[in-house]
Coordinates of C-alpha atoms in Angstrom, one line a residue:
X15 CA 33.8 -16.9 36.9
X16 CA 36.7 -17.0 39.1
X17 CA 39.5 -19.3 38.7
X18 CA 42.2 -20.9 40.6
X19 CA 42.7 -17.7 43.0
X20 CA 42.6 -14.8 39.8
X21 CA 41.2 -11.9 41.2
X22 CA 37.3 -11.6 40.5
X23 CA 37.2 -8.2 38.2
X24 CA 40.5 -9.5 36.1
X25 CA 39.3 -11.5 33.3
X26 CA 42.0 -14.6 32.6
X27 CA 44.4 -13.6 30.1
X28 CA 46.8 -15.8 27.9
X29 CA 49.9 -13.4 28.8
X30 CA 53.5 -13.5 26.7
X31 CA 54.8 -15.3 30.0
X32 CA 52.0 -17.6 30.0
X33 CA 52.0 -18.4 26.8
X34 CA 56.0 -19.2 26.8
X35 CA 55.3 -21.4 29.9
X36 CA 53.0 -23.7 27.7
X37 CA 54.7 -23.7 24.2
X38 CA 57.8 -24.9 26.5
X39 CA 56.3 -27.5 28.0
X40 CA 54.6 -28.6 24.8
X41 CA 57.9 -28.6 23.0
X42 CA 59.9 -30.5 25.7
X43 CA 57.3 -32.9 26.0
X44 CA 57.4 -33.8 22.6
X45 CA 61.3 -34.4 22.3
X46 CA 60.7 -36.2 25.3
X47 CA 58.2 -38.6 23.0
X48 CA 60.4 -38.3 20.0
X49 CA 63.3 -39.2 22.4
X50 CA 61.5 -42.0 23.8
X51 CA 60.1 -43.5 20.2
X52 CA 63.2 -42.6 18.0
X53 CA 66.2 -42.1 20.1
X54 CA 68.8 -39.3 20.6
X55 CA 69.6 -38.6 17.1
X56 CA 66.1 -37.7 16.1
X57 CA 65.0 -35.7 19.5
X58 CA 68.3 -33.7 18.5
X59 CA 67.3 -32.8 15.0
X60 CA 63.4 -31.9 16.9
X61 CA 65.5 -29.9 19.3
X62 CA 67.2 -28.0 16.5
X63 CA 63.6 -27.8 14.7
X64 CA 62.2 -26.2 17.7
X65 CA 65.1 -23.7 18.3
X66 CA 64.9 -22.5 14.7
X67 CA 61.0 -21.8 14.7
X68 CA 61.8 -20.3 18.4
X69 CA 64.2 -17.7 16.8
X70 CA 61.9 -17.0 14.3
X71 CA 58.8 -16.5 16.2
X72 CA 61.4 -14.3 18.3
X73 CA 62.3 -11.8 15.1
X74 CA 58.6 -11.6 14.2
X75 CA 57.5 -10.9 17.7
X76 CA 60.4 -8.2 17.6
X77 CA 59.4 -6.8 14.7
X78 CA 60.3 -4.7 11.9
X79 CA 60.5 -1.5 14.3
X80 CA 64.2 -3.7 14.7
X81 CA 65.2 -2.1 11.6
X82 CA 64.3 1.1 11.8
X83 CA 66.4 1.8 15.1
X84 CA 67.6 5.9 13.9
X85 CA 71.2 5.5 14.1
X86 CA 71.2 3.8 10.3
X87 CA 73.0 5.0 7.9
X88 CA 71.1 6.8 5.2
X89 CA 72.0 4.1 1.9
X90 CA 70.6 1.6 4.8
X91 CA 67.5 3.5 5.6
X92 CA 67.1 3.3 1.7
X93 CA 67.9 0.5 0.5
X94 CA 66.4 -2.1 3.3
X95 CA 63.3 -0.8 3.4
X96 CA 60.7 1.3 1.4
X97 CA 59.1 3.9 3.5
X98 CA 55.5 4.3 2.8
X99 CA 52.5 5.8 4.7
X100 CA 49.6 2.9 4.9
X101 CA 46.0 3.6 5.4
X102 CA 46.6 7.6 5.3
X103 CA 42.9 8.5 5.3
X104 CA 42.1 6.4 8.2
X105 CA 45.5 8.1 9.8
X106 CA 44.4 11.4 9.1
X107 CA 40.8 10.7 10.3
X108 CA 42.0 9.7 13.7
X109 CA 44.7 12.1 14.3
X110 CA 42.1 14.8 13.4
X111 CA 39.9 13.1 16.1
X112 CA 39.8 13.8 19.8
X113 CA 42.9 11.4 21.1
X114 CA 44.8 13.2 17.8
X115 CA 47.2 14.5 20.0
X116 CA 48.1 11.1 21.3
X117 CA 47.9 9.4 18.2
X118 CA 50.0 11.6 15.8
X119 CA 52.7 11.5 18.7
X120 CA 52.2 7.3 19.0
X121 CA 51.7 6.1 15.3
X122 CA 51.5 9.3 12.7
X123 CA 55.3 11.6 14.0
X124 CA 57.1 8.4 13.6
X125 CA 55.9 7.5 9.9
X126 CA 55.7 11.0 9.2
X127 CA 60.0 11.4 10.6
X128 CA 60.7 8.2 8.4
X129 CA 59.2 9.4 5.4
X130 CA 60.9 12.5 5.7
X131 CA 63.9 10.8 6.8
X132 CA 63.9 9.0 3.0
X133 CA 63.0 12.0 1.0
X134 CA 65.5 14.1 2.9
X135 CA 68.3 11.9 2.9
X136 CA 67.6 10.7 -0.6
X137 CA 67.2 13.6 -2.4
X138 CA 68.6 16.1 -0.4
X139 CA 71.6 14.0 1.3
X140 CA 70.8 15.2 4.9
X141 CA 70.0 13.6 8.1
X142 CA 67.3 14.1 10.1
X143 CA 68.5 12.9 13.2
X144 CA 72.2 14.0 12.5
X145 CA 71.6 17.1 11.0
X146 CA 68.4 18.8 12.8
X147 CA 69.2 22.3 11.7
X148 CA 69.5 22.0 8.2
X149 CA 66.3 18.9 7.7
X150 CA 65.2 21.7 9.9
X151 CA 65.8 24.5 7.3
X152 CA 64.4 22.2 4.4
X153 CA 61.6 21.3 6.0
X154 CA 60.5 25.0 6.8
X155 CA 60.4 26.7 10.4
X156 CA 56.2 26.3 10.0
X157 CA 56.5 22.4 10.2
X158 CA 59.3 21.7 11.8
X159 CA 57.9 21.8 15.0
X160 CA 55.9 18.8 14.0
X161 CA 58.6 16.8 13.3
X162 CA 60.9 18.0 15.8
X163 CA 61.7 16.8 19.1
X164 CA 58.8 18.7 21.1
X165 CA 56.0 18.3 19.1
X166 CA 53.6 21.3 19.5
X167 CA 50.1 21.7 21.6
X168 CA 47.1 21.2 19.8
X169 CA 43.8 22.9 19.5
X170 CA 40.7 22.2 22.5
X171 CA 39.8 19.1 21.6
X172 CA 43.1 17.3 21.1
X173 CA 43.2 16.9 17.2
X174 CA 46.2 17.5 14.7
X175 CA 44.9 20.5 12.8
X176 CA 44.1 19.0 9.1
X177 CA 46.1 21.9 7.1
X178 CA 48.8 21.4 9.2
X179 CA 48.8 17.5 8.2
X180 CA 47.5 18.6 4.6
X181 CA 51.0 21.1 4.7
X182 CA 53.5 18.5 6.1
X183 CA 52.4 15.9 3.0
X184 CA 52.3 18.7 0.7
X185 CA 56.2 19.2 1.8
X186 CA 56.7 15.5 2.1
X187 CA 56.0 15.6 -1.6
X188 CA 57.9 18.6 -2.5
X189 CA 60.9 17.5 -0.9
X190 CA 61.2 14.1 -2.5
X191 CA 60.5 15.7 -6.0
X192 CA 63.5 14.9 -7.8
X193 CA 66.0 18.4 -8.2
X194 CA 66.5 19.8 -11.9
X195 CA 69.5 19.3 -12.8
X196 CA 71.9 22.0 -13.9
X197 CA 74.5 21.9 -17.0
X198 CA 78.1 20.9 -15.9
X199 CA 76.8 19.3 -12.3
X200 CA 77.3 16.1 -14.0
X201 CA 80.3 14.0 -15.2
X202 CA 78.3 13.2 -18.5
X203 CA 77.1 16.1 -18.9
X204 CA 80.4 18.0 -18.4
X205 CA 82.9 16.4 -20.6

């Protein structure tokens, strides 16, 4: 069905823009009412409402990716919040698939680089972004690549070959294995 001049193949959408436009005008015409029945006072504490829901609407809508920007410090990274790697199977399953290639580089890299991030900075204290060469030493010349900048080519059909993500856990685990400690590396143990 064509509406109001929308092109006939373009369904209507409710875009951001769109949907801005009308929870404005919703919200200015009820301070208007509020103004009208209560006075100034009371449209100024709905106007203050309104701005405080508006900000948080805007941080959700931002998102958490707001946190994570890379140029944290690692105690940040750590401490603000906990990496973790939700609805791996269905990850795998789809990187493994025929837009793999794509996907790892969208959605699977970038949780894969945070959780490394953690265990390398944690347990290792070295930077991932800040120190390539030595995360890159740690993490082994066979994976890096993954992880890297330029991540490799794949096989024909576009998927993320399994042992290689089967490998880069494996590591992921390894590294973020606490280290054994060694007598006199600590003050307690020293004295």
């Amino acid at each position: 069905m064509n509406r109001d001049g929308a092109s006939p193949g373009k369904p209507d959408v409710l875009t951001l823009r769109r949907l801005g436009l009308l929870g404005a005008a919703v919200a200015a015409s009820g301070v208007l009412l509020v103004w009208l029945l209560d006075g100034a006072r009371a449209a100024g504490a709905v106007v203050t409402v309104l701005a405080v829901a508006a900000m948080a609407v805007a941080r959700y809508v931002v998102g958490a990716g707001a946190l994570d920007s890379g140029r944290r410090q690692d105690v940040r990274l750590l401490r603000t919040r906990t990496p973790a790697m939700g609805e791996w199977r269905r990850n795998v399953r789809t990187a493994a698939g025929a837009d793999g290639a794509l996907y790892y580089r969208a959605v699977l890299r970038p949780e894969l680089r945070r959780l490394y991030a953690a265990a390398l900075s944690e347990h290792h204290h070295v930077s991932l972004d800040q120190q390539p060469r030595r995360a890159a030493d740690l993490v082994g010349p066979e994976l890096w690549p993954w992880l890297g900048h330029d991540t490799p080519r794949t096989g024909p059909g576009g998927g993320i070959p399994v042992d290689v993500l089967r490998r880069l856990v494996d590591r992921l685990e390894e590294l973020g294995a606490p280290r054994p400690r060694t007598p006199g590396t600590h003050k307690e143990e020293a004295t």
